[in-house]
XYZ file of C-alpha atoms in Angstrom:
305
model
C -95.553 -160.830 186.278
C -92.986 -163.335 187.356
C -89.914 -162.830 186.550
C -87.471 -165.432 185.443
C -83.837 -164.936 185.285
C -81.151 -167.133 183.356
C -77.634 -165.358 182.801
C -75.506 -167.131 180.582
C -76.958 -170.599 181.742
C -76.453 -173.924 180.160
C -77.263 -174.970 183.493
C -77.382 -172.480 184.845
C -102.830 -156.657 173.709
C -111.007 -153.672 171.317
C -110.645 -150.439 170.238
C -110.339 -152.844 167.984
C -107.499 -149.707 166.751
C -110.580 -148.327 166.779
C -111.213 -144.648 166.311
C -114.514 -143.209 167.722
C -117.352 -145.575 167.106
C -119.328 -143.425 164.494
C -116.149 -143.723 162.483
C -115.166 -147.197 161.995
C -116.056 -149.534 159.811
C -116.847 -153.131 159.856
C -114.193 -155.799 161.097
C -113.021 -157.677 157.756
C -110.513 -156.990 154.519
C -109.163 -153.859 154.460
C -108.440 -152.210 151.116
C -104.883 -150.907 152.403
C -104.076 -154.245 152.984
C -103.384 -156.275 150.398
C -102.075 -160.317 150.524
C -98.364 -159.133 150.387
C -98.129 -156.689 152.973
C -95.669 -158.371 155.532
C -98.575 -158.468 158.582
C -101.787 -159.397 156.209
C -102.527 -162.548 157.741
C -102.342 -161.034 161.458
C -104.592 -157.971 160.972
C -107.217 -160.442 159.055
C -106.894 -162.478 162.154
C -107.277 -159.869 164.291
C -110.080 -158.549 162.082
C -111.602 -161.665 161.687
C -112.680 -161.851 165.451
C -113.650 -158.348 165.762
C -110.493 -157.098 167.668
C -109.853 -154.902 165.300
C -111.662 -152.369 163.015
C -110.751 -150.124 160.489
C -112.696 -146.618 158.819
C -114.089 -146.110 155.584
C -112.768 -149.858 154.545
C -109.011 -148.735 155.485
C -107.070 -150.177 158.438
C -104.278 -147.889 157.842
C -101.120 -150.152 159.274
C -98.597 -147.566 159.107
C -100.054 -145.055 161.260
C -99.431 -144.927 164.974
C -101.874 -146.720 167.417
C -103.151 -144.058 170.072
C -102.515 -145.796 174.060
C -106.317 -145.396 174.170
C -106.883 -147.559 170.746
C -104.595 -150.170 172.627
C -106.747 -150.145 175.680
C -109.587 -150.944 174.078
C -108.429 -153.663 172.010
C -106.625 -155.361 174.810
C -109.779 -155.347 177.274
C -111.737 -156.764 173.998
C -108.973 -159.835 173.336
C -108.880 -159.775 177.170
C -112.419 -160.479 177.714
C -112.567 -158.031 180.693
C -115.768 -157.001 182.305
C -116.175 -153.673 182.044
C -119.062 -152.697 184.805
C -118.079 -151.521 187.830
C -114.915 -150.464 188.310
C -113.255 -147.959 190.474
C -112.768 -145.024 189.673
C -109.093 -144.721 188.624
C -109.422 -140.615 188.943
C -106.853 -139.948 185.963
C -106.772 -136.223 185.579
C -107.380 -135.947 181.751
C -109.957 -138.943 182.015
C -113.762 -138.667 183.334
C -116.364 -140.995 184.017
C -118.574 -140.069 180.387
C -115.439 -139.463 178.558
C -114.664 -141.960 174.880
C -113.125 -144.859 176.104
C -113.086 -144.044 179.752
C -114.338 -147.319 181.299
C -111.481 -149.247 179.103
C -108.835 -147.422 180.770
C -110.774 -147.868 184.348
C -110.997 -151.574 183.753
C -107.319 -151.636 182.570
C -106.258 -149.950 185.893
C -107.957 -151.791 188.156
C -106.408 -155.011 186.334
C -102.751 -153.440 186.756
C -101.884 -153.613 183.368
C -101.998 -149.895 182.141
C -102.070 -147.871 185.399
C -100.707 -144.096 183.384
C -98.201 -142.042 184.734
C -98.354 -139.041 187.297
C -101.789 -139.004 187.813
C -102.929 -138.694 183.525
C -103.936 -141.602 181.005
C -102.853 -139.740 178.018
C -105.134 -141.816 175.633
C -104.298 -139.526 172.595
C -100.412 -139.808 173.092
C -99.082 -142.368 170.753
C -97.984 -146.017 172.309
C -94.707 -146.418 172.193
C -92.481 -150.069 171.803
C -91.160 -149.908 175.175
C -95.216 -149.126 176.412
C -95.924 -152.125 174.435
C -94.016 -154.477 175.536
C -94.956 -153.997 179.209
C -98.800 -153.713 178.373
C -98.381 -157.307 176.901
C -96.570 -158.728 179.393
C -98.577 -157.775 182.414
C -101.975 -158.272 180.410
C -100.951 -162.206 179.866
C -98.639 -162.778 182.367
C -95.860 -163.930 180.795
C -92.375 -164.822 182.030
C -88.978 -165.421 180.286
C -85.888 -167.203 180.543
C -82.940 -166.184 179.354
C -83.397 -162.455 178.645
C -82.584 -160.117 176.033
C -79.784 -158.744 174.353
C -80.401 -155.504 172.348
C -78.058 -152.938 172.606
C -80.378 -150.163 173.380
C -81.960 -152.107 176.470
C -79.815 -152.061 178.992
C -80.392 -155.339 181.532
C -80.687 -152.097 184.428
C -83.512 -150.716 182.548
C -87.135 -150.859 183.912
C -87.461 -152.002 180.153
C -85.792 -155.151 180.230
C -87.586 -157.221 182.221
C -90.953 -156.727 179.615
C -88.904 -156.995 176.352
C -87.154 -159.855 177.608
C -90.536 -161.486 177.588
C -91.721 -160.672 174.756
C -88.182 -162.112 173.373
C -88.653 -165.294 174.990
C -92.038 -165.987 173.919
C -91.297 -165.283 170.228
C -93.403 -162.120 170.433
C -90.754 -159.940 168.912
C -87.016 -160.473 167.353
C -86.384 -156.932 167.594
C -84.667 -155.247 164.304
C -81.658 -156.691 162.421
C -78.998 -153.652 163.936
C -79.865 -155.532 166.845
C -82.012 -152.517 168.730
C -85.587 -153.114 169.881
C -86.071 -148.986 170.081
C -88.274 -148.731 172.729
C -89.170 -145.421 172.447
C -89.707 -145.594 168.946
C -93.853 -145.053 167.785
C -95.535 -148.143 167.558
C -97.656 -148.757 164.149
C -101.102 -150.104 163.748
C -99.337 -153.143 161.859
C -97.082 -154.114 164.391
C -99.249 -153.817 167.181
C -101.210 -156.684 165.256
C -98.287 -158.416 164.482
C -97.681 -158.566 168.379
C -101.015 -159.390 169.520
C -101.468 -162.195 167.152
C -98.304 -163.774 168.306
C -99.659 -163.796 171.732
C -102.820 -164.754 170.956
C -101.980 -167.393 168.243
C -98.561 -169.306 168.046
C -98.519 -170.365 164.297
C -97.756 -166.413 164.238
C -94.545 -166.354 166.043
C -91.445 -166.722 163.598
C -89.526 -169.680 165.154
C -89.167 -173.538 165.377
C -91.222 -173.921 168.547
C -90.885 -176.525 170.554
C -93.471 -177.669 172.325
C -93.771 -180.769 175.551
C -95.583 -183.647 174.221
C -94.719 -186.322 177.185
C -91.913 -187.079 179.696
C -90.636 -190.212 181.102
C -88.266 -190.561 183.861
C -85.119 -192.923 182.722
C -83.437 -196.121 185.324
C -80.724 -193.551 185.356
C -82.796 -190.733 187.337
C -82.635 -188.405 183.808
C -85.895 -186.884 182.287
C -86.528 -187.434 178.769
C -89.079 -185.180 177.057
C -90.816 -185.788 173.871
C -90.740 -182.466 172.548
C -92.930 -181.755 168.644
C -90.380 -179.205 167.113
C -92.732 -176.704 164.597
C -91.290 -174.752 162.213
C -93.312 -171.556 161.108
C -91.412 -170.296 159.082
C -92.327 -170.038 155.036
C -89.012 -171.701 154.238
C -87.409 -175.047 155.135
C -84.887 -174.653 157.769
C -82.479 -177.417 159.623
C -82.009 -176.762 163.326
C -78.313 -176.404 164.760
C -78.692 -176.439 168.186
C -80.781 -175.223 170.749
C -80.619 -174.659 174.589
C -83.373 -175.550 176.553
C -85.057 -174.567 179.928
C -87.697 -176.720 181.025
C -90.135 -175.379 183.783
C -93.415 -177.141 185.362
C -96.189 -174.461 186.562
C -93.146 -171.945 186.484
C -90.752 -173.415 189.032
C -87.728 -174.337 186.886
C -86.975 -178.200 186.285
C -83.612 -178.736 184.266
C -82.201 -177.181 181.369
C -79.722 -178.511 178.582
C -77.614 -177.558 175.440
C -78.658 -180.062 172.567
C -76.659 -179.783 169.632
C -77.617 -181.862 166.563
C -75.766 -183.380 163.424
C -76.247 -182.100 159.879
C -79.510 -183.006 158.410
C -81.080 -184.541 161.602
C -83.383 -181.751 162.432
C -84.442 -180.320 158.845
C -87.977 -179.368 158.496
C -89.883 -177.849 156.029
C -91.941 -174.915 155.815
C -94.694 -175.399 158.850
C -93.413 -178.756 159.094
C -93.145 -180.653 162.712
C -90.934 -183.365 164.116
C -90.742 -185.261 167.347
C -87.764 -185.327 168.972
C -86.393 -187.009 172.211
C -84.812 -184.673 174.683
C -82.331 -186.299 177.420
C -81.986 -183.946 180.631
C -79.404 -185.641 182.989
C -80.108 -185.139 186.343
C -76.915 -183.133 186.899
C -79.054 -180.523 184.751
C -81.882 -180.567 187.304
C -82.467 -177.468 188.995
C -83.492 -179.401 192.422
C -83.794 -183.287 193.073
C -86.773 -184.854 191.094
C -88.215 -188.159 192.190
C -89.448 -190.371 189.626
C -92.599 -190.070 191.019
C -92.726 -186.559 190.338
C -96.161 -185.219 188.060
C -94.781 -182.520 186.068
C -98.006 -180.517 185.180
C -98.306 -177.741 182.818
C -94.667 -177.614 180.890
C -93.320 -175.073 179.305
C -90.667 -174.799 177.184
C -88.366 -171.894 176.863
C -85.287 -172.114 173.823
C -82.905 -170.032 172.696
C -82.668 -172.147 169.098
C -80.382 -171.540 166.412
C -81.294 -172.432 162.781
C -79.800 -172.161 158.834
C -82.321 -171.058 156.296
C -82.715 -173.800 153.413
């Protein structure tokens, strides 16, 4: 996982939460789930390409997801080849054993390696688990890190919640704590794997590269489509910005707007124009530059309307 670090800059995861096979049920609407439960349109997602199943017709979102459950449904999103892998040798895991060659393929891939020797694929996953299960399984980087107040930027933690911050995976609770140790339920787990699979799941004005120009000046302009996901209108403050091309950093910027220029609807999007002087360039760019494969990361804040 790279790792990208901005302090106080302005310039500066099938078993498909499955349970044994004989006891799930078919992937589809679950009768525990009904259209005003906060994650129904994730788990129907999720359901909806066989990620996840449920038993006897239930999904039941408020239990726990078992680290095993999670293995399987990340190799299934994943796509991962199961057949011959090594032999990861975990002491309470054998070759024959439910769910054994999801945890060997997940090993060999890096992304859930266990602890002292043991899988543990009955012990419950926990938020802090989660969060570096994600992050390793699709590689993601971040920005400008997070700022909870029970993950400390010293923590082995931070660097995987921080990622899941930046990409709008997770906003953490509103007593500003992401407890990482906390159990992780069946519902959020599909709440955070739809986000990563699917961005008109995150909750956030995304913005999102459409073109660049270079100006006479030297500056980079971007055309960036601003999205908001939300189910309510919202109008955009300000937002700072860190621009990178196949993850080596390019400029970043603090754009602040006036009242009623960035107002958008519910799932509306706007184009906007994005000035980066080159002061704000992280190295010297020459006009000539391609800049392949943008990404934009933004720390964006916003007034419900």
């Amino acid at each position: 996982m790279k790792r990208l670090f901005l302090r106080a800059l302005l310039f500066c995861l099938a078993v498909a939460f499955v349970l044994p096979a004989n006891l799930t049920s078919a992937a589809g609407s679950f009768s525990d789930v009904n259209s005003s439960y906060w994650a129904y349109n994730e788990i129907n997602y999720l359901a909806s390409k066989k990620i996840i199943n449920g038993k006897n017709g239930k999904f039941l979102p408020e239990d726990s997801i078992k680290r095993m459950q999670a293995a399987e449904m990340l190799v299934k999103a994943l796509g991962l080849d199961t057949k011959n892998r090594p032999n990861p040798n975990f002491k309470d895991l054998k070759p024959g054993d439910y769910g054994y060659e999801y945890a060997a393929t997940l090993a060999d891939e890096g992304i859930m390696t266990g602890s002292n020797g043991y899988f543990k694929p009955w012990d419950t996953l926990t938020r802090g688990q989660m969060a570096k299960i994600l992050a390793e399984a699709y590689h993601l980087d971040y920005a400008f890190g997070s700022e909870f107040d029970d993950v400390d930027v010293e923590s082995w933690l931070y660097d995987y919640v921080s990622c899941l911050v930046d990409n709008n995976i997770t906003t953490g609770y509103s007593d500003n704590t992401y407890r990482p140790n906390a159990p992780l339920k069946r519902s959020q787990f599909s709440a955070f794997m739809a986000r990563v699979l699917d961005d008109s799941f995150k909750q956030a004005v995304l913005l999102k590269a459409v073109s660049y120009h270079f100006e006479e000046d030297g500056s980079l302009t971007l055309t960036v489509e601003a999205k908001n996901n939300f189910s309510y209108p919202v109008e955009v403050n300000d937002s700072l910005v860190l621009v990178t091309s196949n993850g080596e950093w390019i400029a970043s910027g603090l754009f602040e707007f006036e009242s009623n220029e960035v107002y958008l609807n519910a799932k509306q999007s706007k184009q906007l124009e994005l000035n980066f002087p080159s002061a704000n360039f992280y190295d010297t760019l020459d006009p000539a530059t391609n800049l392949t494969n943008i990404t934009l990361y933004a720390q964006t804040t916003i007034t419900k309307k």
